[in-house]
Coordinates of C-alpha atoms and ligand atoms in Angstrom, one line a residue:
X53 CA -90.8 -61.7 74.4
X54 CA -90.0 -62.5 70.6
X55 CA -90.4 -58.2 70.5
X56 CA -88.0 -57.5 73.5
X57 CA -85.3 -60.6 71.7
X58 CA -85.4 -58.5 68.0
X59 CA -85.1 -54.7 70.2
X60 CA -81.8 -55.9 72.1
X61 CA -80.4 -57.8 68.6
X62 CA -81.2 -54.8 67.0
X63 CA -79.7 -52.1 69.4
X64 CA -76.1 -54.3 69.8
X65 CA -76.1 -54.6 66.0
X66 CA -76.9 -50.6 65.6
X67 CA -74.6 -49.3 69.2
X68 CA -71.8 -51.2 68.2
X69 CA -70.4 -53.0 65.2
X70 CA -72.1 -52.2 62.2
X71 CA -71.8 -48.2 63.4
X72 CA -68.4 -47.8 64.8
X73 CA -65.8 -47.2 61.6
X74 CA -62.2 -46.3 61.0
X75 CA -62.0 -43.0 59.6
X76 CA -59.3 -42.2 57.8
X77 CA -57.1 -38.8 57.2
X78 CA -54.7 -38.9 54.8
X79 CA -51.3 -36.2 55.2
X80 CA -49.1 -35.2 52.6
X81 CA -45.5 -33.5 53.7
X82 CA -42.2 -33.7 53.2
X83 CA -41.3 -36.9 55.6
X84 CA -38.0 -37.4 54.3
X85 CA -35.0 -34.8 52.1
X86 CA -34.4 -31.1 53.0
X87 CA -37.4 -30.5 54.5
X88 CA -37.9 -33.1 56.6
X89 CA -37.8 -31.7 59.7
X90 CA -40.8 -29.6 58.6
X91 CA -42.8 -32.5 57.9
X92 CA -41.9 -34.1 61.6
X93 CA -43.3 -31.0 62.8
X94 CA -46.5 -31.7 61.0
X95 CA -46.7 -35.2 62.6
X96 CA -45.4 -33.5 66.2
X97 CA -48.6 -31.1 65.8
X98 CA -50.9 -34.5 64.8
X99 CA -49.5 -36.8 67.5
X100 CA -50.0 -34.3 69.8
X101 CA -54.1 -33.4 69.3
X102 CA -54.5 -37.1 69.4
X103 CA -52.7 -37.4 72.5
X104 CA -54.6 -34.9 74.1
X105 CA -57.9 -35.6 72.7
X106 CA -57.8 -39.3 72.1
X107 CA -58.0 -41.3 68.9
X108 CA -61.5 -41.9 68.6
X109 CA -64.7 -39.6 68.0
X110 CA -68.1 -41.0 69.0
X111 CA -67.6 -44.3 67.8
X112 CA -65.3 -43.6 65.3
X113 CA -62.1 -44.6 65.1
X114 CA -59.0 -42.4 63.8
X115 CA -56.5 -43.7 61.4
X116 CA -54.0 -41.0 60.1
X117 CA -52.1 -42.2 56.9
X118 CA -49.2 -40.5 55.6
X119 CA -48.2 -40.0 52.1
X120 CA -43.8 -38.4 52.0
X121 CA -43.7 -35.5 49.3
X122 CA -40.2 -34.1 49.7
X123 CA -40.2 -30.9 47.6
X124 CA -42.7 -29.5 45.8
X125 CA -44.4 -31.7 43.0
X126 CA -48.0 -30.7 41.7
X127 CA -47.8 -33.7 39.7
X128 CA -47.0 -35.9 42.4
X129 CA -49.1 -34.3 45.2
X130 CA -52.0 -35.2 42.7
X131 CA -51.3 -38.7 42.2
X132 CA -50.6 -39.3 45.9
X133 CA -54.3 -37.6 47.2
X134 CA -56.0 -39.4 44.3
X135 CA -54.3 -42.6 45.5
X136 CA -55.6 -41.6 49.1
X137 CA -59.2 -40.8 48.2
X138 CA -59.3 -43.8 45.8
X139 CA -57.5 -47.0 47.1
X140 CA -57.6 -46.0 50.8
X141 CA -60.8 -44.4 51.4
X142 CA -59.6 -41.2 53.0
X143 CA -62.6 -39.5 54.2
X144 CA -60.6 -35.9 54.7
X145 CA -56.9 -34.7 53.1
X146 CA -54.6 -33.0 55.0
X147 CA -51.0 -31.9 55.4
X148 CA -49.5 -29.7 52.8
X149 CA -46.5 -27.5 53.2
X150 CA -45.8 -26.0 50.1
X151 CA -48.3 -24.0 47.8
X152 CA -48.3 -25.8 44.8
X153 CA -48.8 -29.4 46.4
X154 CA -52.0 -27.6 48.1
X155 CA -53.2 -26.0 44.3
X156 CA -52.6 -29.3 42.6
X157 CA -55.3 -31.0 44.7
X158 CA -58.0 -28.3 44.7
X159 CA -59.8 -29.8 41.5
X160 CA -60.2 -33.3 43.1
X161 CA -62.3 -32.5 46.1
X162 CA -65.0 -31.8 44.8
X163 CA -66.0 -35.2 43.1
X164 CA -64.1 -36.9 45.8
X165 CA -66.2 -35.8 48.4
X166 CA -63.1 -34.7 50.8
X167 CA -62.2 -31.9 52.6
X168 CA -58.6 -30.2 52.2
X169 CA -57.3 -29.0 55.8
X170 CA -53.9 -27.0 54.6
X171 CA -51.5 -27.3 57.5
X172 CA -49.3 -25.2 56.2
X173 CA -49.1 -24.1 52.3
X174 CA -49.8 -19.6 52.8
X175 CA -50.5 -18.5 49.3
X176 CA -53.7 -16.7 50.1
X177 CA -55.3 -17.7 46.3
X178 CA -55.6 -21.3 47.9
X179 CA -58.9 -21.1 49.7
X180 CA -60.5 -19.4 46.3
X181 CA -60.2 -22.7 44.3
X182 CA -62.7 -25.1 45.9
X183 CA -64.8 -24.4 48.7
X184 CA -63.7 -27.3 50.5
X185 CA -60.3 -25.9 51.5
X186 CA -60.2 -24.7 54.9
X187 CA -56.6 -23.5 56.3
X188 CA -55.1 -23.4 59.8
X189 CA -51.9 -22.3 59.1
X190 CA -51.3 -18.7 58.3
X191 CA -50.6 -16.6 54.4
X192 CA -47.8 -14.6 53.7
X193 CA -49.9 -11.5 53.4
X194 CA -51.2 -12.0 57.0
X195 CA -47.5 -12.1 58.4
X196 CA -45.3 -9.6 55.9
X197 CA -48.4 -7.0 56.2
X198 CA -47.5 -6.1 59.9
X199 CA -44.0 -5.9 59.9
X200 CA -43.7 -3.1 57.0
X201 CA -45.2 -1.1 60.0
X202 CA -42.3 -2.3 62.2
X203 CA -39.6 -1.3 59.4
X204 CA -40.9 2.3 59.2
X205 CA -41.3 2.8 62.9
X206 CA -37.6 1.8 63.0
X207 CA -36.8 4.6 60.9
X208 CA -36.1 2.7 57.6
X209 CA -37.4 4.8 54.3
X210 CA -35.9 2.4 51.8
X211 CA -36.0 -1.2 51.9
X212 CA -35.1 -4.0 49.0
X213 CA -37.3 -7.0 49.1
X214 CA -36.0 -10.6 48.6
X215 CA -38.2 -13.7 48.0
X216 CA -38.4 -16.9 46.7
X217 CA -39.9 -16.4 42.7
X218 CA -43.6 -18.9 43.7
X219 CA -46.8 -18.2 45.2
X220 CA -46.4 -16.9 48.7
X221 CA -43.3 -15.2 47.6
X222 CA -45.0 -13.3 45.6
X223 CA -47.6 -12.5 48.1
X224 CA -45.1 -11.3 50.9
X225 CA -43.2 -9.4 48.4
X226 CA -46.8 -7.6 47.2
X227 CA -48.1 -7.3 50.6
X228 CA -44.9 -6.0 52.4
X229 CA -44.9 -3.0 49.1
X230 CA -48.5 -2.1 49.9
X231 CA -48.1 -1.7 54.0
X232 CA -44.7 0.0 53.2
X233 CA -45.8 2.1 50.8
X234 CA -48.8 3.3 52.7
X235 CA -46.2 3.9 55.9
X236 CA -44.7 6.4 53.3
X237 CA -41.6 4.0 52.8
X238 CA -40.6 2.7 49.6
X239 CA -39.3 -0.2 48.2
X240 CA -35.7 0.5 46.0
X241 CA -35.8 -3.6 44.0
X242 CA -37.9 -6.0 44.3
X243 CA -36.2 -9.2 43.2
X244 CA -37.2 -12.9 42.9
X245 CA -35.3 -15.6 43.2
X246 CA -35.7 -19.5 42.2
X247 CA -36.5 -21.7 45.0
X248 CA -33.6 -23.6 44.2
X249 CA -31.1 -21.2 44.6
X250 CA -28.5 -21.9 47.7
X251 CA -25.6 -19.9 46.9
X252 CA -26.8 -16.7 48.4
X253 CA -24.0 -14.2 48.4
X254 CA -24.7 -12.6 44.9
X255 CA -28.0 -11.5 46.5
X256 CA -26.2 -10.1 49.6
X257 CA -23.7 -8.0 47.1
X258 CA -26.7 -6.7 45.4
X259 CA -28.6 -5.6 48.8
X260 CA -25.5 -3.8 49.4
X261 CA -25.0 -2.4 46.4
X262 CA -28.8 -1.1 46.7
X263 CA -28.3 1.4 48.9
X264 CA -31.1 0.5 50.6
X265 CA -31.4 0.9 55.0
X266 CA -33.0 -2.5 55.0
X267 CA -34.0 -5.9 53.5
X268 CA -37.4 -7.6 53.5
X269 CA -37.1 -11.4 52.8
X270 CA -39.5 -14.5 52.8
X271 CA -38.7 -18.0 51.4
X272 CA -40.0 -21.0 52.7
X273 CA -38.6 -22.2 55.8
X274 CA -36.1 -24.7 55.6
X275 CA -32.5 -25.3 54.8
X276 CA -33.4 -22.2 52.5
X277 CA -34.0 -19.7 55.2
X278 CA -31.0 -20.9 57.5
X279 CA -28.7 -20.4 54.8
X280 CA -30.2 -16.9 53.9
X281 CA -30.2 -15.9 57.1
X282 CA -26.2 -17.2 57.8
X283 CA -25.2 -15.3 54.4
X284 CA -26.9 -12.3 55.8
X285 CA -24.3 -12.3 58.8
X286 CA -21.3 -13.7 56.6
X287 CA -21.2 -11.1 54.4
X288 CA -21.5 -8.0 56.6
X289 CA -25.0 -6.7 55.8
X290 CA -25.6 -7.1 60.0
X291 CA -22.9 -5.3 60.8
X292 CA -22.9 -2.7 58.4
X293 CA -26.4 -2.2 60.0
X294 CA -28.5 -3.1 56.8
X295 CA -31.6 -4.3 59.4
X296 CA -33.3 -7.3 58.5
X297 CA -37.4 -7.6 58.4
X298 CA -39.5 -10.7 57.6
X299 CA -41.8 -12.8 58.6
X300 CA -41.4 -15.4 61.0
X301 CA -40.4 -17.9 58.7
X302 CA -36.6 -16.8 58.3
X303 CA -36.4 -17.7 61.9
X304 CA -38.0 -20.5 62.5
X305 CA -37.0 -21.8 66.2
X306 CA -35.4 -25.2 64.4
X307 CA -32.8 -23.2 63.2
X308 CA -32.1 -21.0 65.7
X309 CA -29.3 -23.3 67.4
X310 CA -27.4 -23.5 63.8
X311 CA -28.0 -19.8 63.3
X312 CA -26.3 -18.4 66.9
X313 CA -25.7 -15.3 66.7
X314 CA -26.5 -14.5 63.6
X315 CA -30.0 -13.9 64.3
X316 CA -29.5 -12.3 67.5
X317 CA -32.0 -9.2 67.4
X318 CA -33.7 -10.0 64.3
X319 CA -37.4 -8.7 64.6
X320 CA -40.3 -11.2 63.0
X321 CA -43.7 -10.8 62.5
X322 CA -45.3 -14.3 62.6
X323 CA -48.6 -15.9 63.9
X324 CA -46.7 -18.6 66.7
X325 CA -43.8 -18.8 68.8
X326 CA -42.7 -21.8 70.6
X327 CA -42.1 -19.3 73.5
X328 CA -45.7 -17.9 73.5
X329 CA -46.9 -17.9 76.8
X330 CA -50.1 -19.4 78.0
X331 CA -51.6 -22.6 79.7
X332 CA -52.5 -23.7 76.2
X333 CA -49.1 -23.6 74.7
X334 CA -47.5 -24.8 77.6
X335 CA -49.7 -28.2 77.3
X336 CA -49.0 -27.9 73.7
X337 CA -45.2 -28.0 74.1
X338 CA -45.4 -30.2 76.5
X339 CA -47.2 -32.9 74.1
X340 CA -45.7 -32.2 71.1
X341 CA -42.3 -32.1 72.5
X342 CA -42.8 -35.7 73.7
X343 CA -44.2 -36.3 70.2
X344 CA -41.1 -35.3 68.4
X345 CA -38.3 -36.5 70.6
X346 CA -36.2 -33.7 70.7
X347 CA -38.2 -30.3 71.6
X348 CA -35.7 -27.9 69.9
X349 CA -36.6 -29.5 66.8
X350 CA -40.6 -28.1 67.5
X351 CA -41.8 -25.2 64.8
X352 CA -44.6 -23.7 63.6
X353 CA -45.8 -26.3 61.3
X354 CA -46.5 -28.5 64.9
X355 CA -48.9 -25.7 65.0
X356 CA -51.1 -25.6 62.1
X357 CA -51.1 -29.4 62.6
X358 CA -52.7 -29.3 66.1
X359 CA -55.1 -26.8 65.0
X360 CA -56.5 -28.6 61.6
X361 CA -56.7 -32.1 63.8
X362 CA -58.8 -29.4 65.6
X363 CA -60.8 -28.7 62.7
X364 CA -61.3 -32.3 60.7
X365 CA -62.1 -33.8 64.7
X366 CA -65.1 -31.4 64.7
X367 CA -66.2 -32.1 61.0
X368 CA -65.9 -36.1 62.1
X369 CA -68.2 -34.6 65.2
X370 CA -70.8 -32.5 62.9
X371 CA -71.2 -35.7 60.5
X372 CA -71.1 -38.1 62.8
X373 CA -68.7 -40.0 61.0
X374 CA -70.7 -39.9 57.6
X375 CA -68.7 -38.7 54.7
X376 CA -69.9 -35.5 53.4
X377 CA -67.6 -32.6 52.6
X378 CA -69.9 -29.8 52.3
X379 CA -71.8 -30.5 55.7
X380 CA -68.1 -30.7 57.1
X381 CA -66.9 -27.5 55.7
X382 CA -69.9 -25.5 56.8
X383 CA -69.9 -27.2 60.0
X384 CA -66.0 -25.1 61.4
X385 CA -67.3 -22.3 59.5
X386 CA -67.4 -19.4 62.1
X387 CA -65.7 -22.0 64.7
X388 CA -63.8 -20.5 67.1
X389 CA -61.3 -21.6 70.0
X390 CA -58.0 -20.9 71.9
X391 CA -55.2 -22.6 70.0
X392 CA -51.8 -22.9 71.1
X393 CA -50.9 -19.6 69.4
X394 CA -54.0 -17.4 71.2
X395 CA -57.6 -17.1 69.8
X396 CA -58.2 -17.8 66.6
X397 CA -61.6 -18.3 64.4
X398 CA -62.6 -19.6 60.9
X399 CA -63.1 -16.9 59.0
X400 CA -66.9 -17.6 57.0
X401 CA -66.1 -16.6 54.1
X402 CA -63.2 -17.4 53.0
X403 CA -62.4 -20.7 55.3
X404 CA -58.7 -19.5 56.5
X405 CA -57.8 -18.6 60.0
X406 CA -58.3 -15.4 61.8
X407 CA -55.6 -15.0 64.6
X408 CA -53.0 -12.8 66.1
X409 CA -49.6 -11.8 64.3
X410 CA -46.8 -11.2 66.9
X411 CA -43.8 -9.2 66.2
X412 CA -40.5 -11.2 68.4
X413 CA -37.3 -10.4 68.6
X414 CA -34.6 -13.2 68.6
X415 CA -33.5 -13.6 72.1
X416 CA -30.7 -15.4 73.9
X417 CA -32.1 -16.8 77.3
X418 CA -30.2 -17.0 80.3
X419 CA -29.1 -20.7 79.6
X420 CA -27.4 -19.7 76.2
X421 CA -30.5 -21.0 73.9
X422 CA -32.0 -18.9 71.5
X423 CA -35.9 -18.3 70.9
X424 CA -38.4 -15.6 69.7
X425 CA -39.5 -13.5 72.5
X426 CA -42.7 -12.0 71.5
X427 CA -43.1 -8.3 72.1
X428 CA -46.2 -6.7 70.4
X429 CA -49.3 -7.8 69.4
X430 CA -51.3 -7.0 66.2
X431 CA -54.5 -8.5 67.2
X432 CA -57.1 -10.2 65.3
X433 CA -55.7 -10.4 61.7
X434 CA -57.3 -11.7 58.9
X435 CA -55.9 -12.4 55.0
X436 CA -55.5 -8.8 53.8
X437 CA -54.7 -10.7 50.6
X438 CA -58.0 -12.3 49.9
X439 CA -59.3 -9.3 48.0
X440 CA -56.3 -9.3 45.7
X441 CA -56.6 -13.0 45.3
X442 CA -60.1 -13.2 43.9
Ligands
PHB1440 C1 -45.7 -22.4 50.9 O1 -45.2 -23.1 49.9 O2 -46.8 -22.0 50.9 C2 -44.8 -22.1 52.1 C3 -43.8 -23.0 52.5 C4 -43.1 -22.7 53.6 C5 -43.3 -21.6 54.3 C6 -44.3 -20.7 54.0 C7 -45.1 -21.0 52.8 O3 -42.5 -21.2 55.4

């Protein structure tokens, strides 16, 4: 009897109580200034997976805590994960829009104990510097490598390429070069601009002056792109039939309704569209519409939020709520599944996300709104800049 008394004190105390925990995920993004809608997007994509998938997993509980970083800080990003690991016990770090917030925490993981999930930072050198960074978003090698094949099927030869003068800059500018070149095209100036700059028609006067058929741009998306994308139109380049190529960045469906026609026709090549058209989007939409009020505000960051909640829920799963990074990193490597954007699969090695590129074209549907219409598909794409990175 005394036997059957200690088995049933034993089994509440071990099913319940002492077993069931909070874990915690801690998100940096911008929350609030410029790019504040891009951080919403990250907390649409978040909302959304928990909606869908519920806030507990086995007899853990979920707590997301969010840390605002509103431009890009190393210094701060730093203080802000070590202040998450630390004081509140984060068991995984996610978040992350812009590539130097994502470096600047690299060296803590390791002692820490935590995984990074990058949401959305693309410089493809990030998943070299700890091997507990695993990425769901995208690089800008993966998305400016495809559409260097569109340019010279459109019967452009020379092109001048325009980014933003930091990481994944510098990797769309390298990797749209190296798929152009190989095409046979070549690229007239290559320039590089600081990530501040806002006036943009002294670039537009020297893409004229270039002589080149086309421009190749990437910055980050933001008030940045909508204002490159508006001087583009403002100061003639469309319609003296310079063509525009970039990834899908420069038009990010957020900015679509302050762009109008301006980007009417401009051809993308980018891993998700709002528009894309399956049962799994359409839930997606659905969700993280409701998530973020007002659905026209929904981009791709909503995306690569989804997908790493994906990832960290089936790290909780695989540890069974223990914390221990390298038995959670090893667990989603290989891991494969149908996200909103079509299939997709952790790449082994390197821990960043295999998946589709799209080319779209910027559409106006029949009720007057504008979106990206996909219309090709480059399947299957993995980081072309991984071997360049290492
Ligand atoms: C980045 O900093 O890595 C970044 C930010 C915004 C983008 C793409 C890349 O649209």
């Amino acid at each position: 009897m005394k036997r059957v008394v200690i088995a049933a004190f034993a089994a509440i105390i071990m099913g319940s109580a002492a077993y069931a925990d909070t874990i915690k995920i801690g998100v940096v993004g911008p929350f609030s200034g410029p790019f504040a809608l891009q951080g919403k997007n990250f907390k649409a994509g978040i909302d959304a997976y928990m909606a869908m998938n519920g806030t507990t997993v086995g007899d853990d509980t979920i707590e997301v805590i969010y840390r605002d970083l509103p431009a890009p800080d190393p210094a701060q990003s730093k203080a802000l994960a070590q202040e998450l690991v630390v004081k509140q016990r984060v068991q995984y770090l996610t978040g992350f829009y812009f590539t130097p917030d994502a470096m600047a925490v690299t060296p803590i993981l390791k002692q820490a104990n935590v995984p990074l999930v990058i949401m959305n930072a693309a410089t493809s050198a990030i998943v070299t510097k700890s091997p507990f960074v695993v990425r769901t978003s995208f690089t800008t090698w993966q998305t400016s490598t495809p559409i260097a094949k569109v340019a010279h099927d459109a019967g452009v030869a020379k092109v001048i390429s325009v980014v933003s003068d930091y990481g994944p800059g510098v990797d769309a500018e390298n990797a749209f070069k190296a798929a152009f070149e190989k095409e046979g095209g070549q690229v007239v100036e290559a320039i590089r601009i600081p990530l501040s700059t806002n006036d943009f028609s002294p670039i537009m006067q020297r893409i004229k002056d270039s002589g080149a058929q086309g421009v190749f741009a990437f910055l980050p998306s933001g008030p940045t792109t909508l204002g490159f994308v508006k001087a583009y139109s403002e100061n003639g380049l469309k319609d003296a039939g310079i063509k525009f190529f970039a990834p899908g960045d420069l038009t990010q469906e957020s900015d679509l309704p302050a762009l109008g026609d301006a980007a009417l026709g401009i051809q993308t090549t980018f891993h998700y569209a709002v528009s894309h058209d399956s049962p799994e989007n359409k839930a997606f939409v659905e969700a993280a519409s409701k998530a973020i009020g007002s659905p026209a505000e929904l981009s791709f960051p909503s995306v690569g939020a989804f997908d790493g909640m994906k990832v960290i829920y089936r790290m909780i799963e695989a540890t069974g709520g223990e914390q221990d990074a390298e038995k959670a990193v090893n667990a989603v490597k290989g891991l494969s599944w149908t996200s909103p954007r079509g299939p997709v699969s952790i790449d082994p090695e390197s821990r960043h996300i295999t998946q589709n590129i799209y080319l779209r074209e910027v559409t106006k549907a029949d009720d007057g709104t504008y979106y990206n219409k996909e219309i090709q598909t480059f399947e299957k794409q993995g980081d072309p800049g991984l071997a360049a990175a290492r």
